[in-house]
Tab-separated table of C-alpha atoms and ligand atoms in Angstrom:
chain	number	residue	atom	x	y	z
A	1	MET	CA	20.662	218.577	-42.934
A	2	THR	CA	21.232	220.740	-45.748
A	3	VAL	CA	21.425	219.119	-49.139
A	4	PHE	CA	20.774	222.449	-51.372
A	5	SER	CA	23.033	225.378	-51.751
A	6	ALA	CA	21.774	228.678	-50.050
A	7	ASP	CA	21.821	230.271	-53.762
A	8	HIS	CA	20.163	227.314	-55.631
A	9	LEU	CA	16.810	227.399	-52.893
A	10	ARG	CA	17.060	231.376	-52.991
A	11	ALA	CA	16.146	230.389	-56.160
A	12	LEU	CA	13.619	228.107	-55.536
A	13	ASP	CA	11.495	230.960	-52.859
A	14	ARG	CA	11.554	232.968	-55.837
A	15	ALA	CA	10.275	230.508	-58.165
A	16	HIS	CA	7.651	229.111	-55.498
A	17	TYR	CA	7.602	229.819	-52.427
A	18	ILE	CA	4.652	232.574	-51.215
A	19	HIS	CA	5.708	232.693	-47.418
A	20	PRO	CA	3.107	234.543	-44.667
A	21	TYR	CA	3.116	238.039	-44.628
A	22	THR	CA	5.757	239.455	-46.729
A	23	ASP	CA	6.436	241.495	-49.349
A	24	HIS	CA	7.646	239.761	-51.818
A	25	GLU	CA	9.383	241.930	-54.007
A	26	HIS	CA	10.795	243.296	-50.499
A	27	LEU	CA	12.055	240.146	-49.520
A	28	HIS	CA	13.600	238.829	-52.643
A	29	ALA	CA	15.688	241.506	-53.687
A	30	ALA	CA	17.261	241.554	-50.314
A	31	GLY	CA	17.561	237.702	-50.873
A	32	THR	CA	15.778	235.666	-48.196
A	33	HIS	CA	18.138	234.836	-45.073
A	34	LEU	CA	17.711	230.810	-44.459
A	35	ILE	CA	18.605	229.855	-41.142
A	36	GLN	CA	19.179	226.215	-40.758
A	37	ARG	CA	19.874	225.774	-36.804
A	38	GLY	CA	18.939	226.665	-33.427
A	39	GLU	CA	20.251	226.076	-30.017
A	40	GLY	CA	18.742	227.229	-27.285
A	41	CYS	CA	18.360	230.375	-27.584
A	42	TRP	CA	20.596	231.198	-30.879
A	43	VAL	CA	19.950	230.026	-34.093
A	44	TRP	CA	22.525	229.300	-36.770
A	45	ASP	CA	22.475	230.987	-41.325
A	46	MET	CA	22.664	229.321	-43.848
A	47	GLU	CA	26.105	231.227	-44.140
A	48	GLY	CA	27.330	230.093	-40.843
A	49	ARG	CA	26.197	233.311	-39.007
A	50	ARG	CA	25.064	233.126	-35.150
A	51	LEU	CA	22.506	235.518	-34.360
A	52	MET	CA	20.509	235.576	-30.425
A	53	ASP	CA	16.695	234.705	-31.525
A	54	GLY	CA	15.426	238.174	-29.090
A	55	LEU	CA	11.501	237.219	-31.134
A	56	ALA	CA	12.311	233.067	-29.823
A	57	GLY	CA	11.240	232.249	-33.612
A	58	LEU	CA	7.687	234.400	-33.260
A	59	TRP	CA	6.803	234.453	-29.812
A	60	CYS	CA	6.675	230.989	-29.045
A	61	VAL	CA	9.665	228.961	-28.450
A	62	ASN	CA	9.704	229.631	-24.418
A	63	VAL	CA	11.915	226.680	-23.650
A	64	GLY	CA	14.818	227.223	-26.144
A	65	TYR	CA	15.990	225.090	-29.601
A	66	GLY	CA	16.936	221.620	-30.025
A	67	ARG	CA	15.437	220.487	-26.245
A	68	ARG	CA	16.139	216.489	-26.633
A	69	GLU	CA	13.406	215.748	-24.237
A	70	ILE	CA	10.922	217.086	-26.856
A	71	ILE	CA	12.324	215.425	-29.648
A	72	GLU	CA	12.687	212.319	-27.853
A	73	ALA	CA	8.889	212.836	-27.012
A	74	VAL	CA	7.659	213.236	-30.330
A	75	GLU	CA	9.817	210.161	-31.824
A	76	ARG	CA	8.139	208.315	-29.806
A	77	GLN	CA	4.548	209.512	-30.099
A	78	MET	CA	5.004	208.493	-33.562
A	79	ARG	CA	6.834	205.274	-33.452
A	80	GLU	CA	3.746	204.119	-31.616
A	81	VAL	CA	0.655	205.668	-33.523
A	82	ALA	CA	1.485	209.266	-35.655
A	83	PHE	CA	-1.801	210.381	-35.714
A	84	TYR	CA	-4.813	208.708	-35.006
A	85	PRO	CA	-8.269	211.605	-34.705
A	86	SER	CA	-10.866	212.229	-31.927
A	87	PHE	CA	-13.593	212.020	-33.891
A	88	PHE	CA	-15.796	208.791	-33.117
A	89	ASN	CA	-15.892	208.186	-30.091
A	90	THR	CA	-11.758	207.560	-29.892
A	91	ALA	CA	-8.999	209.075	-29.029
A	92	THR	CA	-5.042	208.359	-27.876
A	93	GLU	CA	-3.703	208.896	-24.572
A	94	ALA	CA	-1.429	212.126	-25.515
A	95	PRO	CA	-4.254	214.523	-26.029
A	96	ILE	CA	-5.773	213.693	-22.772
A	97	ARG	CA	-3.109	214.100	-20.339
A	98	LEU	CA	-2.737	216.968	-22.338
A	99	ALA	CA	-5.918	218.897	-21.306
A	100	ALA	CA	-6.063	216.953	-18.154
A	101	LYS	CA	-2.565	219.515	-18.068
A	102	ILE	CA	-4.399	222.229	-19.268
A	103	ALA	CA	-6.920	222.634	-16.247
A	104	GLU	CA	-4.377	221.407	-13.685
A	105	LEU	CA	-2.270	224.481	-14.521
A	106	ALA	CA	-5.245	226.439	-15.920
A	107	PRO	CA	-7.265	228.390	-13.703
A	108	GLU	CA	-9.337	226.236	-11.141
A	109	HIS	CA	-12.724	227.484	-13.159
A	110	LEU	CA	-11.214	226.573	-16.797
A	111	THR	CA	-12.229	222.771	-16.609
A	112	HIS	CA	-12.413	221.830	-20.285
A	113	THR	CA	-9.643	221.755	-23.251
A	114	THR	CA	-11.140	221.009	-27.224
A	115	PHE	CA	-7.852	221.274	-29.471
A	116	SER	CA	-6.499	222.849	-32.449
A	117	ASN	CA	-3.307	223.281	-34.986
A	118	SER	CA	-3.032	227.291	-34.022
A	119	GLY	CA	-3.635	230.243	-32.274
A	120	SER	CA	-6.335	231.081	-34.986
A	121	GLU	CA	-7.588	228.336	-34.945
A	122	ALA	CA	-7.960	228.382	-31.619
A	123	ASN	CA	-9.539	231.565	-31.457
A	124	GLU	CA	-12.723	230.719	-34.711
A	125	THR	CA	-13.497	228.141	-32.142
A	126	ALA	CA	-13.690	229.674	-29.354
A	127	ILE	CA	-16.424	232.281	-31.450
A	128	LYS	CA	-18.378	229.119	-33.322
A	129	ALA	CA	-18.355	227.622	-29.244
A	130	VAL	CA	-19.662	231.028	-27.861
A	131	LEU	CA	-22.334	231.245	-31.017
A	132	TRP	CA	-23.355	227.602	-30.190
A	133	TYR	CA	-23.822	228.149	-25.664
A	134	HIS	CA	-25.284	231.435	-27.114
A	135	ARG	CA	-28.500	229.250	-28.584
A	136	LEU	CA	-27.749	226.756	-26.594
A	137	ARG	CA	-29.294	229.392	-23.514
A	138	GLY	CA	-32.106	230.614	-25.419
A	139	GLU	CA	-30.564	233.656	-26.124
A	140	PRO	CA	-29.564	233.008	-30.310
A	141	ALA	CA	-29.207	236.945	-30.362
A	142	ARG	CA	-26.411	236.929	-28.927
A	143	ARG	CA	-24.075	237.049	-32.264
A	144	LYS	CA	-21.592	240.134	-32.672
A	145	ILE	CA	-17.824	240.289	-31.180
A	146	VAL	CA	-16.487	242.424	-29.756
A	147	THR	CA	-12.940	243.494	-29.814
A	148	ARG	CA	-9.568	246.547	-29.722
A	149	THR	CA	-8.220	248.161	-31.628
A	150	TRP	CA	-4.212	247.096	-32.200
A	151	ALA	CA	-5.692	243.595	-31.096
A	152	TYR	CA	-4.521	241.001	-32.769
A	153	HIS	CA	-6.308	237.193	-32.826
A	154	GLY	CA	-5.437	235.500	-36.433
A	155	VAL	CA	-6.092	235.118	-40.084
A	156	THR	CA	-9.381	233.036	-40.614
A	157	LEU	CA	-12.025	235.660	-41.475
A	158	ALA	CA	-13.786	235.506	-38.719
A	159	THR	CA	-10.833	236.348	-37.007
A	160	THR	CA	-8.885	238.956	-39.377
A	161	SER	CA	-12.640	240.602	-38.341
A	162	MET	CA	-11.656	240.741	-34.339
A	163	THR	CA	-8.415	241.818	-35.465
A	164	GLY	CA	-7.760	245.216	-35.267
A	165	LEU	CA	-5.271	246.293	-37.618
A	166	THR	CA	-6.018	248.246	-40.949
A	167	SER	CA	-2.727	245.995	-42.744
A	168	CYS	CA	-4.534	243.062	-41.868
A	169	THR	CA	-8.065	244.072	-42.856
A	170	GLU	CA	-8.046	245.968	-45.300
A	171	PRO	CA	-6.744	244.339	-47.890
A	172	PHE	CA	-10.103	242.134	-47.065
A	173	GLY	CA	-13.190	244.111	-47.316
A	174	LEU	CA	-12.169	242.839	-43.489
A	175	PRO	CA	-14.122	243.023	-41.138
A	176	LEU	CA	-17.604	240.319	-41.407
A	177	PRO	CA	-20.297	242.208	-40.346
A	178	GLY	CA	-21.209	241.676	-36.272
A	179	PHE	CA	-17.605	242.424	-35.480
A	180	VAL	CA	-17.090	245.663	-33.119
A	181	GLN	CA	-14.111	247.496	-32.299
A	182	VAL	CA	-14.269	249.617	-29.123
A	183	PRO	CA	-10.650	251.170	-28.495
A	184	GLY	CA	-7.450	249.506	-27.035
A	185	PRO	CA	-5.136	251.055	-24.564
A	186	TYR	CA	-2.232	252.289	-26.959
A	187	HIS	CA	-1.678	256.291	-25.112
A	188	TYR	CA	1.463	256.014	-27.370
A	189	GLY	CA	0.234	256.467	-29.560
A	190	ALA	CA	-3.008	258.191	-29.483
A	191	ASN	CA	-1.121	261.295	-28.804
A	192	THR	CA	-3.605	262.515	-25.841
A	193	GLU	CA	-2.899	264.369	-23.110
A	194	MET	CA	-4.310	262.354	-20.786
A	195	SER	CA	-1.652	259.813	-18.649
A	196	PRO	CA	-1.526	256.178	-19.749
A	197	VAL	CA	-4.378	254.981	-16.674
A	198	GLU	CA	-7.089	258.507	-17.815
A	199	TYR	CA	-6.353	257.078	-21.313
A	200	GLY	CA	-7.502	253.620	-19.984
A	201	ARG	CA	-10.251	254.842	-18.020
A	202	TRP	CA	-11.423	256.737	-20.784
A	203	CYS	CA	-11.245	253.661	-23.349
A	204	LEU	CA	-13.265	251.908	-20.739
A	205	GLN	CA	-15.726	254.444	-20.445
A	206	GLU	CA	-15.867	254.237	-24.561
A	207	THR	CA	-16.055	251.033	-24.664
A	208	GLU	CA	-19.208	250.941	-22.609
A	209	ARG	CA	-20.481	253.260	-24.609
A	210	MET	CA	-20.427	251.623	-27.964
A	211	ILE	CA	-22.085	248.320	-26.041
A	212	VAL	CA	-24.789	250.058	-25.440
A	213	ALA	CA	-25.043	251.623	-28.487
A	214	GLU	CA	-24.445	248.345	-30.145
A	215	ASP	CA	-27.151	246.759	-27.266
A	216	PRO	CA	-25.768	244.085	-24.592
A	217	ALA	CA	-27.725	241.619	-25.567
A	218	THR	CA	-26.870	241.470	-29.524
A	219	ILE	CA	-23.742	240.467	-27.916
A	220	ALA	CA	-21.422	237.328	-27.457
A	221	ALA	CA	-18.127	237.821	-26.588
A	222	MET	CA	-15.584	240.082	-26.582
A	223	PHE	CA	-11.778	238.989	-26.541
A	224	VAL	CA	-8.261	240.378	-24.863
A	225	GLU	CA	-5.140	239.880	-25.165
A	226	PRO	CA	-3.852	240.875	-21.736
A	227	VAL	CA	-0.690	242.474	-23.650
A	228	GLN	CA	-1.215	242.994	-26.692
A	229	GLY	CA	1.588	241.729	-28.823
A	230	ALA	CA	1.637	242.056	-32.079
A	231	GLY	CA	-0.170	245.332	-32.465
A	232	GLY	CA	3.077	246.372	-30.622
A	233	VAL	CA	3.450	245.292	-26.855
A	234	ILE	CA	0.920	247.480	-25.712
A	235	VAL	CA	0.665	246.830	-21.727
A	236	PRO	CA	-2.588	247.222	-19.917
A	237	PRO	CA	-2.535	250.401	-16.985
A	238	GLU	CA	-2.904	250.396	-14.052
A	239	GLY	CA	-7.069	249.038	-13.397
A	240	TYR	CA	-7.901	248.731	-17.156
A	241	LEU	CA	-8.278	245.134	-17.695
A	242	PRO	CA	-10.088	244.614	-13.992
A	243	GLY	CA	-12.567	247.387	-15.638
A	244	LEU	CA	-12.935	245.098	-18.734
A	245	ARG	CA	-13.733	242.312	-17.732
A	246	GLU	CA	-16.148	244.501	-15.447
A	247	ILE	CA	-18.067	245.713	-18.162
A	248	CYS	CA	-18.262	242.436	-20.360
A	249	ARG	CA	-19.841	240.810	-16.306
A	250	ARG	CA	-21.901	243.513	-16.529
A	251	HIS	CA	-23.654	242.882	-19.604
A	252	GLY	CA	-23.470	239.360	-20.171
A	253	ILE	CA	-20.843	239.473	-22.401
A	254	LEU	CA	-18.340	236.140	-22.283
A	255	PHE	CA	-14.432	237.812	-21.614
A	256	VAL	CA	-12.337	234.656	-23.444
A	257	ALA	CA	-8.337	235.476	-22.840
A	258	ASP	CA	-6.450	235.441	-25.476
A	259	GLU	CA	-3.627	234.274	-24.219
A	260	VAL	CA	-1.707	232.571	-27.511
A	261	ILE	CA	1.104	234.975	-26.915
A	262	SER	CA	0.774	235.244	-23.166
A	263	GLY	CA	-0.130	231.934	-21.947
A	264	PHE	CA	2.512	229.298	-21.168
A	265	GLY	CA	5.678	232.343	-19.323
A	266	ARG	CA	6.290	235.246	-21.143
A	267	LEU	CA	4.471	236.806	-18.733
A	268	GLY	CA	6.410	235.265	-15.862
A	269	ALA	CA	2.703	233.246	-14.862
A	270	TRP	CA	1.513	230.061	-16.892
A	271	PHE	CA	-0.905	233.107	-18.160
A	272	GLY	CA	-1.541	236.173	-18.214
A	273	ASN	CA	-5.058	236.028	-17.258
A	274	THR	CA	-4.045	235.872	-13.940
A	275	LEU	CA	-1.521	238.364	-12.906
A	276	TRP	CA	-5.066	240.691	-12.748
A	277	ASP	CA	-8.011	238.136	-11.398
A	278	LEU	CA	-9.899	238.087	-14.436
A	279	GLN	CA	-11.799	234.735	-14.361
A	280	PRO	CA	-11.633	233.973	-18.047
A	281	ASP	CA	-14.804	232.162	-18.986
A	282	ILE	CA	-12.412	231.032	-21.654
A	283	MET	CA	-9.303	230.827	-22.040
A	284	THR	CA	-7.468	230.365	-26.086
A	285	THR	CA	-3.829	229.197	-25.995
A	286	ALA	CA	-0.951	228.209	-28.803
A	287	LYS	CA	2.417	229.339	-29.441
A	288	GLY	CA	4.238	228.671	-25.919
A	289	LEU	CA	2.073	225.496	-25.534
A	290	SER	CA	4.283	223.331	-27.402
A	291	SER	CA	6.929	226.093	-28.012
A	292	GLY	CA	6.415	225.305	-31.879
A	293	TYR	CA	8.244	222.178	-32.402
A	294	LEU	CA	4.369	221.488	-33.847
A	295	PRO	CA	2.224	223.060	-34.163
A	296	ILE	CA	-1.116	223.217	-31.775
A	297	GLY	CA	-3.183	225.613	-29.982
A	298	ALA	CA	-5.798	224.741	-27.401
A	299	THR	CA	-9.500	226.444	-26.512
A	300	VAL	CA	-9.917	225.542	-22.867
A	301	PHE	CA	-13.585	226.516	-21.370
A	302	SER	CA	-15.520	227.104	-17.955
A	303	ARG	CA	-16.700	224.499	-15.660
A	304	ASP	CA	-20.188	225.964	-16.870
A	305	ILE	CA	-19.667	226.976	-20.168
A	306	ALA	CA	-18.479	222.860	-20.913
A	307	ALA	CA	-21.462	222.100	-18.511
A	308	ALA	CA	-23.797	224.125	-21.103
A	309	LEU	CA	-21.896	222.433	-24.917
A	310	LEU	CA	-21.063	218.594	-23.368
A	311	GLY	CA	-24.726	218.824	-22.723
A	312	GLY	CA	-26.369	220.880	-26.106
A	313	GLY	CA	-26.580	217.100	-27.705
A	314	TYR	CA	-23.941	217.082	-30.950
A	315	PHE	CA	-20.220	219.501	-31.330
A	316	ALA	CA	-20.616	219.889	-34.738
A	317	HIS	CA	-16.743	220.803	-34.604
A	318	GLY	CA	-13.511	219.460	-34.715
A	319	PHE	CA	-10.354	220.119	-37.027
A	320	THR	CA	-9.594	216.891	-38.745
A	321	TYR	CA	-5.943	217.590	-36.637
A	322	SER	CA	-7.922	217.893	-33.479
A	323	GLY	CA	-5.774	216.234	-30.696
A	324	HIS	CA	-2.916	215.631	-32.538
A	325	PRO	CA	-1.184	213.537	-30.748
A	326	THR	CA	2.242	213.922	-31.457
A	327	ALA	CA	1.429	217.324	-31.388
A	328	ALA	CA	-0.055	216.704	-28.161
A	329	ALA	CA	2.801	214.733	-26.507
A	330	ALA	CA	5.580	217.985	-27.848
A	331	ALA	CA	3.314	220.330	-25.803
A	332	LEU	CA	3.470	217.058	-22.798
A	333	ALA	CA	6.891	216.906	-22.969
A	334	ASN	CA	6.965	220.800	-23.288
A	335	ILE	CA	5.475	221.139	-20.136
A	336	GLY	CA	7.458	219.201	-18.084
A	337	ILE	CA	10.230	220.813	-18.904
A	338	LEU	CA	8.476	224.985	-18.237
A	339	GLU	CA	7.572	222.713	-14.802
A	340	HIS	CA	11.281	220.446	-13.758
A	341	ASP	CA	14.159	223.708	-14.922
A	342	GLN	CA	11.091	226.273	-12.828
A	343	LEU	CA	11.262	228.173	-15.914
A	344	ILE	CA	8.436	230.272	-15.307
A	345	PRO	CA	8.953	231.690	-11.651
A	346	ALA	CA	12.706	232.050	-12.957
A	347	VAL	CA	11.614	234.431	-16.016
A	348	ARG	CA	9.265	235.952	-12.876
A	349	ASP	CA	11.379	237.105	-10.250
A	350	GLN	CA	14.704	236.854	-12.799
A	351	MET	CA	15.149	237.318	-16.079
A	352	GLY	CA	11.686	238.592	-16.315
A	353	PRO	CA	12.816	241.233	-13.990
A	354	TYR	CA	16.464	241.853	-15.503
A	355	PHE	CA	14.789	241.583	-19.250
A	356	GLN	CA	13.311	244.447	-18.341
A	357	SER	CA	15.341	246.280	-16.294
A	358	LYS	CA	17.854	246.093	-19.434
A	359	LEU	CA	15.132	247.211	-22.348
A	360	HIS	CA	14.771	250.083	-19.966
A	361	GLU	CA	18.081	251.633	-20.586
A	362	LEU	CA	17.255	252.374	-23.709
A	363	SER	CA	14.788	255.421	-22.754
A	364	GLY	CA	17.174	257.948	-23.179
A	365	HIS	CA	18.137	257.403	-26.318
A	366	PRO	CA	17.670	259.314	-28.869
A	367	ALA	CA	16.401	257.314	-31.113
A	368	VAL	CA	14.308	256.203	-28.784
A	369	GLY	CA	10.173	257.403	-28.277
A	370	GLU	CA	8.326	254.717	-25.744
A	371	ILE	CA	10.099	251.736	-24.028
A	372	ARG	CA	7.231	249.226	-22.451
A	373	GLY	CA	7.614	246.410	-21.270
A	374	MET	CA	6.129	242.920	-19.155
A	375	GLN	CA	8.371	240.479	-18.072
A	376	LEU	CA	10.098	239.291	-20.967
A	377	VAL	CA	7.922	241.045	-23.645
A	378	GLY	CA	9.439	244.456	-24.276
A	379	ALA	CA	8.087	247.157	-27.194
A	380	ILE	CA	10.932	250.036	-28.344
A	381	GLU	CA	9.408	253.072	-29.431
A	382	LEU	CA	11.462	254.631	-32.801
A	383	VAL	CA	11.316	258.250	-33.955
A	384	PRO	CA	13.588	259.714	-36.207
A	385	LYS	CA	15.455	263.174	-36.212
A	386	GLY	CA	12.901	265.876	-35.096
A	387	GLY	CA	11.005	263.198	-32.633
A	388	LYS	CA	8.033	261.791	-32.448
A	389	SER	CA	6.206	264.413	-34.666
A	390	ALA	CA	8.226	263.900	-37.070
A	391	LEU	CA	7.645	260.373	-38.063
A	392	ASP	CA	6.596	259.972	-41.510
A	393	PRO	CA	3.513	257.747	-41.986
A	394	LYS	CA	5.048	255.985	-45.794
A	395	ILE	CA	8.316	255.289	-43.523
A	396	PHE	CA	8.164	252.289	-41.382
A	397	LEU	CA	11.478	252.473	-38.854
A	398	GLY	CA	10.739	249.081	-37.409
A	399	GLY	CA	11.610	247.348	-40.417
A	400	LYS	CA	14.533	248.904	-40.749
A	401	VAL	CA	15.990	249.240	-37.777
A	402	MET	CA	15.093	245.135	-37.155
A	403	GLY	CA	17.777	245.179	-39.906
A	404	LEU	CA	20.624	246.592	-38.600
A	405	ILE	CA	19.693	244.690	-35.220
A	406	ARG	CA	19.529	241.611	-37.066
A	407	GLN	CA	23.462	243.066	-39.035
A	408	GLU	CA	24.028	243.355	-35.127
A	409	GLY	CA	23.753	239.831	-34.407
A	410	ALA	CA	19.905	239.794	-33.229
A	411	ILE	CA	16.697	239.137	-34.020
A	412	VAL	CA	13.995	241.752	-33.526
A	413	ARG	CA	10.867	242.160	-34.598
A	414	GLY	CA	10.158	244.856	-36.676
A	415	ILE	CA	6.156	246.686	-35.992
A	416	ARG	CA	5.088	249.934	-37.413
A	417	ASN	CA	6.874	252.267	-36.052
A	418	LEU	CA	8.705	250.307	-33.057
A	419	ILE	CA	10.743	247.278	-32.273
A	420	ALA	CA	9.384	244.079	-30.122
A	421	VAL	CA	11.579	242.218	-28.681
A	422	SER	CA	10.388	238.419	-26.362
A	423	PRO	CA	13.290	236.051	-26.322
A	424	ALA	CA	12.946	232.561	-25.308
A	425	LEU	CA	12.152	231.856	-21.622
A	426	VAL	CA	16.085	230.222	-21.070
A	427	VAL	CA	17.484	233.107	-21.453
A	428	THR	CA	20.474	233.965	-19.157
A	429	HIS	CA	21.575	237.135	-18.122
A	430	GLU	CA	24.863	237.295	-20.934
A	431	GLU	CA	22.442	236.454	-23.209
A	432	VAL	CA	19.872	239.990	-22.897
A	433	ASP	CA	23.101	241.597	-22.184
A	434	TYR	CA	24.073	240.724	-25.958
A	435	LEU	CA	20.708	240.753	-27.275
A	436	PHE	CA	20.453	244.973	-25.850
A	437	ASP	CA	24.815	245.558	-26.788
A	438	ALA	CA	23.609	243.993	-30.362
A	439	VAL	CA	19.999	246.620	-30.155
A	440	ARG	CA	21.844	249.684	-28.690
A	441	ARG	CA	24.244	249.094	-31.966
A	442	GLY	CA	20.930	249.575	-34.293
A	443	LEU	CA	19.904	251.895	-32.711
A	444	ASN	CA	22.943	253.752	-32.956
A	445	ARG	CA	23.393	253.234	-36.807
A	446	PHE	CA	20.503	253.949	-37.716
A	447	LEU	CA	20.364	257.612	-35.907
A	448	HIS	CA	23.968	257.692	-38.315
A	449	GLU	CA	22.552	256.353	-41.205
A	450	SER	CA	19.807	258.118	-41.226
A	451	GLY	CA	21.978	261.486	-40.803
A	452	ALA	CA	19.612	261.920	-37.428
B	501	PLP	C1	-3.073	236.899	-29.600
B	501	PLP	C2	-2.777	235.877	-30.460
B	501	PLP	N1	-4.377	235.682	-31.150
B	501	PLP	C3	-3.348	234.725	-31.534
B	501	PLP	C4	-2.371	234.911	-33.408
B	501	PLP	C5	-3.286	233.447	-34.203
B	501	PLP	O1	-2.111	232.599	-33.792
B	501	PLP	P1	-1.668	231.777	-35.403
B	501	PLP	O2	-0.345	232.426	-36.006
B	501	PLP	O3	-0.820	230.394	-34.232
B	501	PLP	O4	-2.518	231.056	-35.633
B	501	PLP	C6	-1.586	235.332	-31.976
B	501	PLP	C7	-0.262	235.402	-33.408
B	501	PLP	O5	0.442	235.657	-34.107
B	501	PLP	C8	-1.764	236.302	-31.292
B	501	PLP	O6	-0.035	236.259	-31.232
């Protein structure tokens, strides 16, 4: 359904549209890339070019584009009742069924869910619930929130304050007081003599030292992405996540697993926390919950926390669209596809290992400093001629190489000096081959064009 020409749209875009996380001068100098259509792992732009979407939209279109099951479920729900709130002792069918379905899929102790519209809101909801929970239990001094460097948790004031990326916090003079940042296990970025496992151990020691220095009795919760995504696909070294979980237990700090990217199959499990048996007190998710077909976020509570909240009187929190029936219907249909097509075991046993083998084939490439990944997420650290020590802090290699790879027919994400890749769960062997062929051609061009 295109009514306007590409040129007309670009002119209107320039005149009226403020994009998320965008340098607008750069955007309009290059010209907005207009995407028109999607099918499976592919999108078509308005010039008619077909591109392999190596980022599943924004780490979210897990079942691929154009799924009839979701489209029909949304249409059915909209015809019946497009929206009715879950306020005022009322609800519709879809969010109730979705909460029950999440309880069925999640670790057994995670029993209750409240909904929102995004990952940021799911995390913001978790923060407020944690503060209320500690007040109800008679520990109102527990108000501080601990997160890690390179973490990404969202864009509200509080979730930006949890985000460990200065590019997100500095423009707004954040973090707010009461947000404590401990080192995340980004071994490659640390320039250390330690091995990744030793560096992970050092991060744990430093985390506990900082918690003790803050006074554990003032700390409410720690938020943890099992694999840090937007901060650069940071895969935890062995022993690190269980160690972090143990520190939180020791100090009575609630452990919140932020599964906005890792939930619903990207790591070859319904939820990433199960891969390390983390038993989080709270789990947040969004993205893959509906494969991005409609906005929805979920905050999932343990039986114990839910009991305290449900017994605590009036729950003074909720968005107009908490439990939006049409978004919940999309999520139910999406989960139906994941189950019916057995996509998660397929990622775990076939596509994840194949994706990793193709990704790691790039490790000897002269433009590559390090390869990391797990199942369907991967990162390629880029180096210029001269290697890692020649990196210029003013030059954003990720953006440059992302542009070259897009010219070669695939969409990946540039972050600092790295490329992140994370396709839909429905990706085939041939599509993984196509994706990494395009990535390799992009890397070759980067070397050639930069004279490296
Ligand atoms: C781990 C994580 N948490 C939270 C968010 C925020 O989600 P949203 O952009 O839907 O608000 C993101 C988004 O990328 C994320 O990756």
